[in-house]
Amino acid sequence: MVKGIRLADKQEQKVSVRSECLVSGRIVVLSDSDGQDHELVSMLESAGYRVEALTQFEAFKSICDRGTAPAAVILDRKFKKGESPPARILADMQAQCQNSVPIICLSAQQDVVARLAAYRAGVTRYLSKPVERARLLRIIAESALQPPEQPYRVMLIDDESEQQTQHAQMLRMAGMEVSVVNDPLQVTERLDKFAADVLVLGMEMELCTGPELGGILRDDPQYAAIPIVYLSTESELLLQIQAINSSSENFLSKLVSPSHMIGVISKHARGYRRGLEKAEILRSARYELERQQQALDAHAIVSVADLSGNIIYVNEKFCEVSGYSSAELIGKNHRIIKSGQHPDEFYTEMWHTIAGGNIWHGEVCNRSKNGNLYWVDTSIVPFIDAEGLPYHYISIRTDITHVKANEIAMVKAKEAAEAASRAKSEFLASMSHELRTPLNAILGFSQLFSMDEQLPQSTRDNSRQIEGAGRHLLSLVNDMIDLARIESNQLDLSLEEVKVKGVVCDSLNMVQSMAHDRGVKIIIMQCEVMEITVWADFNRLRQALINLLTNAIKYNKANGTVHLVCEIIEDSARIAVTDSGVGIPADKRERIFHAFDRLGEERGEVEGTGIGLVITKRIVEAMGGTIAFESTEGQGSTFWMELPLATFHERSGLPAASSSATGASFHSEHAHADRPVVLYIEDNPMNLRLMQQVFSSRQDWELRTATTAESGLEMVRANPPELILMDINLPGMDGYQALSQIRAEPGAAHIPVIALTANAMKGDRDRGLDAGFADYLTKPLDILKLLGVLDNILN
Ligand code: ADP
């Protein structure tokens, strides 16, 4: 609706611009003394007027002194309540200008008293502010009696006479075009050639009377709107009125004064032109509306419904998409296309919105005649009546079925990806468990054999080989699981302030024996910088550094060196490892961080998997750092990592070494007559045998075993042990459930329970400690570490 008005306005502007061109002359604007009305002045100037701006009424006295009177005077100033324009000054001015100047008053004061006072003072028009530009210009043009751009066309129809000739001449002198017709029966023919703005008809013609001809013309839509003015010698008022009532606009006596005749004819001609303009505005507005409707129909699915939702209009697209013909839809309720895919509240909210006169917008799923669902992006706009209540609803929709299909496919794909990722984590967890359990037995027994002095030396050497191979296998398994975890973005890091020195010391400890075995010397430079802290995950940073050090040792020459340098580069700490090894050929350097690419080393003697550097790079980057290298073939390589600095630490001294250094001794001197009892709950016979072997070397402790949590609990109740070692994955009740049962037993609640499990995924340990386990040891067991923990608790 609003659009319609705007459209008409636009049209009006177009038309007014045309009529503006014909106005010209001087306009006097009287505005408030505190400032001129710039907007009004520039608007008038842009319409072609010369504007003279005044601020004092007194100045009016002289506005007609300069030759011609102005085209109009505009009073644009505030009057106090009850005040009106000074009538005397206006009257003086009009007297000077021979009463020819229209005075237009613009005012915000709307009351009748103010208007009346203004009219009494001599104002021609009194317009309420704000006034639209087009309206003001039109009123000025009309009031100033500006001659039209195209002269008015008048057709004089009467029997030939002297008077008719005089009238024609008079009208021509007033600037009008005149066509004289003496045969009234020729009028329509003549009108086809001469588009008259006014018809002046004689009343008493020989062939037909004026009202007869007027009636005929009124019946023809082509001429019905042309104003008719009768010209007659008839002086009886009643007859004049009758004639006006039947078919004409006005009635003039043949003895009319020229000015009156010109005034009346001009007025009707102007009215007719204005009517034509309005019709043109309407026609062109209608045309634009039709074009818009066409565009809408070409693009959208459109329907109109009444207040109950009954369809009263559908466009072709609606029929096309819904599969119904318009005959099948008109008169039916919109429910005909309801899909049943939305809850009732959805429609309640929609109706609530539109019934309240508001626009509803949303995505709706509909059902077509053949049962298929389709999605539409919909706007429903209520048409509001004069009381502000909706009387129709127009719905405009765009088919978005394909967009929805993509959305649904994307959600499904995301769900599938999440499921795959979950499956991968589960696989990783179980792989980790399954591989570690047998390795536990291999490493455990080989450690026991190599420690057993009663066995022949060769057997102990062999079992050391088994242990070494087992450890290698374990590190491979760990690497593979790590890589898989990194690839699936499951690398959890606990970032904190980490002292470089701690990481360096720990890592050196780990590689020292390897370096020793290969005769490689590790030289540490710029130790003072090691006091700094970086923002990292301690274990992961250590893993990365160990990887670099291991490579520097592995790919070194016999009796080579490894230099370790720590330094600060801007906001980062750089830890660089330089070896004196074989170096990396230039053509292979770009492959260095590719998984499983050993750059030809797979044919060499050095053991490896080709994934250490990939893992290192990913770890360092995940911690916000970078890794890089340079190498000279035959001379060696430098690999470095840079990590963001945390804060500087002034304190010196090495941090505690790795937690595995417990100082426990395998052969305990202590012996108790009353031996502490340790209960081991474990279902895997191999692990039970391993533990029995471990305990056989510690006669001061007694080991009891149970293969299920249930039987273990019975043993705890019957005879509470000093310590419980608990496997987690037990048949039936699991380790966690068993722990909470123990905690609930008054006689056993205090017994420390250590988890001993192959569940070594990130978070498992925290979860175990949170649940109340005194410690959480992972398989494959580090026997020395286990003994250390047992020593701590039992002795
Ligand atoms: P791996 O050592 O298990 O083979 P890495 O991912 O650690 O796997 O290294 C990939 C390859 O990069 C190695 O196989 C080796 O060819 C090369 N490489 C790594 N570090 C060095 C080094 N310091 N000197 C020479 N070559 C190296």
mmCIF file of C-alpha atoms in Angstrom, residues 535-745:
data_model
loop_
_atom_site.group_PDB
_atom_site.id
_atom_site.type_symbol
_atom_site.label_atom_id
_atom_site.label_comp_id
_atom_site.label_asym_id
_atom_site.label_seq_id
_atom_site.Cartn_x
_atom_site.Cartn_y
_atom_site.Cartn_z
ATOM 1 C CA TRP A 535 54.382 -21.895 27.375
ATOM 2 C CA ALA A 536 54.069 -25.601 26.609
ATOM 3 C CA ASP A 537 52.974 -29.068 27.666
ATOM 4 C CA PHE A 538 55.886 -30.515 29.629
ATOM 5 C CA ASN A 539 55.556 -34.116 28.475
ATOM 6 C CA ARG A 540 54.932 -33.226 24.855
ATOM 7 C CA LEU A 541 57.844 -30.793 24.740
ATOM 8 C CA ARG A 542 60.086 -33.433 26.238
ATOM 9 C CA GLN A 543 58.843 -35.920 23.634
ATOM 10 C CA ALA A 544 59.699 -33.453 20.855
ATOM 11 C CA LEU A 545 63.181 -32.756 22.191
ATOM 12 C CA ILE A 546 63.891 -36.445 22.711
ATOM 13 C CA ASN A 547 62.937 -37.044 19.070
ATOM 14 C CA LEU A 548 65.393 -34.410 17.857
ATOM 15 C CA LEU A 549 68.169 -35.651 20.164
ATOM 16 C CA THR A 550 67.553 -39.273 19.187
ATOM 17 C CA ASN A 551 67.791 -38.417 15.491
ATOM 18 C CA ALA A 552 70.947 -36.375 16.109
ATOM 19 C CA ILE A 553 72.506 -39.399 17.781
ATOM 20 C CA LYS A 554 71.083 -41.988 15.361
ATOM 21 C CA TYR A 555 72.125 -40.194 12.194
ATOM 22 C CA ASN A 556 75.543 -39.180 13.528
ATOM 23 C CA LYS A 557 79.008 -40.445 12.717
ATOM 24 C CA ALA A 558 80.853 -42.701 15.148
ATOM 25 C CA ASN A 559 82.325 -40.564 17.936
ATOM 26 C CA GLY A 560 80.396 -37.589 16.648
ATOM 27 C CA THR A 561 79.026 -34.705 18.673
ATOM 28 C CA VAL A 562 75.629 -33.226 19.390
ATOM 29 C CA HIS A 563 75.420 -29.601 20.455
ATOM 30 C CA LEU A 564 72.362 -28.396 22.309
ATOM 31 C CA VAL A 565 71.845 -24.639 22.317
ATOM 32 C CA CYS A 566 69.104 -22.685 24.066
ATOM 33 C CA GLU A 567 68.635 -19.031 23.186
ATOM 34 C CA ILE A 568 66.036 -16.299 23.177
ATOM 35 C CA ILE A 569 64.890 -15.011 19.807
ATOM 36 C CA GLU A 570 62.437 -12.137 20.242
ATOM 37 C CA ASP A 571 59.370 -13.544 22.062
ATOM 38 C CA SER A 572 60.438 -17.140 21.740
ATOM 39 C CA ALA A 573 62.860 -19.594 23.185
ATOM 40 C CA ARG A 574 64.817 -21.511 20.605
ATOM 41 C CA ILE A 575 66.112 -24.980 21.441
ATOM 42 C CA ALA A 576 68.488 -26.153 18.714
ATOM 43 C CA VAL A 577 70.105 -29.554 18.278
ATOM 44 C CA THR A 578 73.131 -29.694 15.981
ATOM 45 C CA ASP A 579 74.748 -32.958 14.980
ATOM 46 C CA SER A 580 77.953 -33.759 13.168
ATOM 47 C CA GLY A 581 76.262 -36.457 11.149
ATOM 48 C CA VAL A 582 75.577 -37.366 7.574
ATOM 49 C CA GLY A 583 73.342 -34.411 6.846
ATOM 50 C CA ILE A 584 70.292 -34.428 4.638
ATOM 51 C CA PRO A 585 70.698 -34.295 0.846
ATOM 52 C CA ALA A 586 69.187 -31.109 -0.621
ATOM 53 C CA ASP A 587 66.801 -33.011 -2.907
ATOM 54 C CA LYS A 588 65.279 -34.861 0.019
ATOM 55 C CA ARG A 589 64.792 -31.957 2.391
ATOM 56 C CA GLU A 590 61.246 -31.158 1.405
ATOM 57 C CA ARG A 591 60.185 -34.701 2.326
ATOM 58 C CA ILE A 592 61.600 -34.538 5.824
ATOM 59 C CA PHE A 593 58.257 -33.961 7.561
ATOM 60 C CA HIS A 594 56.342 -36.525 5.468
ATOM 61 C CA ALA A 595 54.983 -39.446 7.488
ATOM 62 C CA PHE A 596 56.688 -42.813 6.917
ATOM 63 C CA ASP A 597 59.267 -41.294 4.595
ATOM 64 C CA ARG A 598 62.689 -42.269 5.863
ATOM 65 C CA LEU A 599 64.531 -40.658 2.951
ATOM 66 C CA GLY A 600 66.130 -43.966 2.009
ATOM 67 C CA GLU A 601 67.200 -44.865 5.550
ATOM 68 C CA GLU A 602 64.854 -47.845 5.461
ATOM 69 C CA ARG A 603 67.649 -49.676 3.629
ATOM 70 C CA GLY A 604 70.205 -48.595 6.230
ATOM 71 C CA GLU A 605 71.028 -49.955 9.641
ATOM 72 C CA VAL A 606 69.448 -47.201 11.715
ATOM 73 C CA GLU A 607 66.139 -48.236 13.226
ATOM 74 C CA GLY A 608 63.192 -45.952 12.726
ATOM 75 C CA THR A 609 59.641 -45.556 11.442
ATOM 76 C CA GLY A 610 59.726 -42.252 9.615
ATOM 77 C CA ILE A 611 57.043 -40.632 11.753
ATOM 78 C CA GLY A 612 59.091 -39.125 14.599
ATOM 79 C CA LEU A 613 59.577 -35.761 12.890
ATOM 80 C CA VAL A 614 55.942 -35.550 11.766
ATOM 81 C CA ILE A 615 54.814 -36.035 15.333
ATOM 82 C CA THR A 616 57.413 -33.559 16.583
ATOM 83 C CA LYS A 617 56.287 -30.919 14.110
ATOM 84 C CA ARG A 618 52.625 -31.357 14.930
ATOM 85 C CA ILE A 619 53.292 -31.241 18.668
ATOM 86 C CA VAL A 620 55.405 -28.089 18.425
ATOM 87 C CA GLU A 621 52.846 -26.357 16.211
ATOM 88 C CA ALA A 622 49.989 -27.379 18.474
ATOM 89 C CA MET A 623 51.832 -25.630 21.298
ATOM 90 C CA GLY A 624 52.031 -22.455 19.210
ATOM 91 C CA GLY A 625 55.651 -22.992 18.218
ATOM 92 C CA THR A 626 57.572 -23.617 15.018
ATOM 93 C CA ILE A 627 60.130 -26.136 13.893
ATOM 94 C CA ALA A 628 62.787 -25.776 11.213
ATOM 95 C CA PHE A 629 66.128 -27.197 10.181
ATOM 96 C CA GLU A 630 69.193 -26.609 8.073
ATOM 97 C CA SER A 631 71.644 -29.175 6.897
ATOM 98 C CA THR A 632 74.925 -29.551 5.043
ATOM 99 C CA GLU A 633 75.410 -32.882 3.420
ATOM 100 C CA GLY A 634 78.333 -34.753 4.974
ATOM 101 C CA GLN A 635 78.724 -32.211 7.775
ATOM 102 C CA GLY A 636 75.576 -32.422 9.815
ATOM 103 C CA SER A 637 72.241 -30.819 10.503
ATOM 104 C CA THR A 638 70.612 -28.437 12.941
ATOM 105 C CA PHE A 639 66.992 -28.907 13.946
ATOM 106 C CA TRP A 640 65.415 -26.247 16.155
ATOM 107 C CA MET A 641 62.102 -25.500 17.738
ATOM 108 C CA GLU A 642 60.892 -22.106 18.843
ATOM 109 C CA LEU A 643 58.268 -21.822 21.553
ATOM 110 C CA PRO A 644 56.507 -18.772 22.970
ATOM 111 C CA LEU A 645 58.183 -17.468 26.131
ATOM 112 C CA ALA A 646 56.140 -17.619 29.322
ATOM 113 C CA THR A 647 57.895 -15.550 31.990
ATOM 114 C CA PHE A 648 61.479 -15.282 33.152
ATOM 115 C CA HIS A 649 62.481 -17.169 36.242
ATOM 116 C CA GLU A 650 65.323 -15.826 38.334
ATOM 117 C CA ARG A 651 65.581 -18.894 40.484
ATOM 118 C CA SER A 652 68.338 -21.260 39.595
ATOM 119 C CA GLY A 653 68.871 -24.927 40.273
ATOM 120 C CA LEU A 654 67.727 -27.928 38.425
ATOM 121 C CA PRO A 655 64.137 -28.959 38.760
ATOM 122 C CA ALA A 656 63.240 -32.342 40.173
ATOM 123 C CA ALA A 657 64.277 -35.067 37.815
ATOM 124 C CA SER A 658 61.749 -37.319 36.232
ATOM 125 C CA SER A 659 59.246 -38.887 38.536
ATOM 126 C CA SER A 660 60.556 -42.334 37.776
ATOM 127 C CA ALA A 661 63.637 -41.694 39.859
ATOM 128 C CA THR A 662 62.308 -43.108 43.080
ATOM 129 C CA GLY A 663 65.465 -44.357 44.636
ATOM 130 C CA ALA A 664 63.787 -47.637 45.355
ATOM 131 C CA SER A 665 66.023 -50.591 45.625
ATOM 132 C CA PHE A 666 65.081 -53.874 44.176
ATOM 133 C CA HIS A 667 66.600 -55.940 46.939
ATOM 134 C CA SER A 668 65.124 -54.650 50.113
ATOM 135 C CA GLU A 669 66.948 -55.038 53.358
ATOM 136 C CA HIS A 670 63.757 -54.825 55.341
ATOM 137 C CA ALA A 671 61.970 -57.946 56.478
ATOM 138 C CA HIS A 672 58.817 -58.098 58.503
ATOM 139 C CA ALA A 673 57.702 -61.051 60.488
ATOM 140 C CA ASP A 674 54.182 -59.775 60.092
ATOM 141 C CA ARG A 675 54.300 -59.232 56.353
ATOM 142 C CA PRO A 676 52.083 -56.562 54.802
ATOM 143 C CA VAL A 677 49.537 -58.086 52.461
ATOM 144 C CA VAL A 678 48.972 -56.814 48.921
ATOM 145 C CA LEU A 679 45.831 -57.936 47.082
ATOM 146 C CA TYR A 680 46.123 -57.935 43.278
ATOM 147 C CA ILE A 681 42.807 -58.103 41.449
ATOM 148 C CA GLU A 682 43.515 -59.043 37.813
ATOM 149 C CA ASP A 683 41.858 -61.407 35.343
ATOM 150 C CA ASN A 684 44.788 -61.887 32.938
ATOM 151 C CA PRO A 685 46.774 -64.986 34.064
ATOM 152 C CA MET A 686 49.982 -63.753 32.417
ATOM 153 C CA ASN A 687 49.857 -60.508 34.387
ATOM 154 C CA LEU A 688 49.134 -62.444 37.589
ATOM 155 C CA ARG A 689 52.164 -64.654 36.983
ATOM 156 C CA LEU A 690 54.337 -61.620 36.310
ATOM 157 C CA MET A 691 53.250 -59.996 39.565
ATOM 158 C CA GLN A 692 53.908 -63.228 41.457
ATOM 159 C CA GLN A 693 57.397 -63.239 40.020
ATOM 160 C CA VAL A 694 57.932 -59.623 41.070
ATOM 161 C CA PHE A 695 56.770 -60.406 44.591
ATOM 162 C CA SER A 696 58.905 -63.555 44.765
ATOM 163 C CA SER A 697 61.880 -61.232 45.019
ATOM 164 C CA ARG A 698 60.236 -59.422 47.952
ATOM 165 C CA GLN A 699 59.744 -61.973 50.695
ATOM 166 C CA ASP A 700 58.812 -59.155 53.123
ATOM 167 C CA TRP A 701 55.483 -58.633 51.320
ATOM 168 C CA GLU A 702 52.716 -61.108 50.755
ATOM 169 C CA LEU A 703 50.816 -61.173 47.466
ATOM 170 C CA ARG A 704 47.265 -62.465 47.278
ATOM 171 C CA THR A 705 45.356 -62.517 44.034
ATOM 172 C CA ALA A 706 41.759 -62.467 42.859
ATOM 173 C CA THR A 707 40.574 -62.763 39.241
ATOM 174 C CA THR A 708 37.307 -60.848 39.613
ATOM 175 C CA ALA A 709 36.319 -57.720 41.510
ATOM 176 C CA GLU A 710 33.547 -59.639 43.214
ATOM 177 C CA SER A 711 35.875 -62.332 44.653
ATOM 178 C CA GLY A 712 38.445 -59.621 45.498
ATOM 179 C CA LEU A 713 35.825 -57.745 47.511
ATOM 180 C CA GLU A 714 35.001 -60.846 49.469
ATOM 181 C CA MET A 715 38.672 -61.268 50.306
ATOM 182 C CA VAL A 716 38.870 -57.614 51.383
ATOM 183 C CA ARG A 717 35.920 -58.077 53.734
ATOM 184 C CA ALA A 718 37.232 -61.346 55.164
ATOM 185 C CA ASN A 719 40.797 -60.198 55.578
ATOM 186 C CA PRO A 720 41.603 -56.558 54.798
ATOM 187 C CA PRO A 721 44.990 -56.179 53.031
ATOM 188 C CA GLU A 722 47.413 -53.243 53.469
ATOM 189 C CA LEU A 723 47.252 -52.347 49.805
ATOM 190 C CA ILE A 724 45.174 -53.261 46.762
ATOM 191 C CA LEU A 725 46.446 -53.331 43.169
ATOM 192 C CA MET A 726 43.442 -53.112 40.857
ATOM 193 C CA ASP A 727 43.100 -53.830 37.167
ATOM 194 C CA ILE A 728 40.389 -51.631 35.617
ATOM 195 C CA ASN A 729 39.008 -53.767 32.794
ATOM 196 C CA LEU A 730 37.715 -56.697 34.792
ATOM 197 C CA PRO A 731 34.965 -59.066 33.767
ATOM 198 C CA GLY A 732 31.725 -58.178 35.558
ATOM 199 C CA MET A 733 32.284 -55.357 38.020
ATOM 200 C CA ASP A 734 35.080 -53.076 36.788
ATOM 201 C CA GLY A 735 37.897 -51.486 38.791
ATOM 202 C CA TYR A 736 36.038 -48.207 39.336
ATOM 203 C CA GLN A 737 32.939 -49.918 40.692
ATOM 204 C CA ALA A 738 35.114 -52.122 42.914
ATOM 205 C CA LEU A 739 36.903 -49.036 44.242
ATOM 206 C CA SER A 740 33.650 -47.334 45.239
ATOM 207 C CA GLN A 741 32.480 -50.553 46.961
ATOM 208 C CA ILE A 742 35.733 -50.697 48.915
ATOM 209 C CA ARG A 743 35.316 -47.043 49.890
ATOM 210 C CA ALA A 744 31.855 -47.897 51.188
ATOM 211 C CA GLU A 745 33.144 -50.761 53.421
#
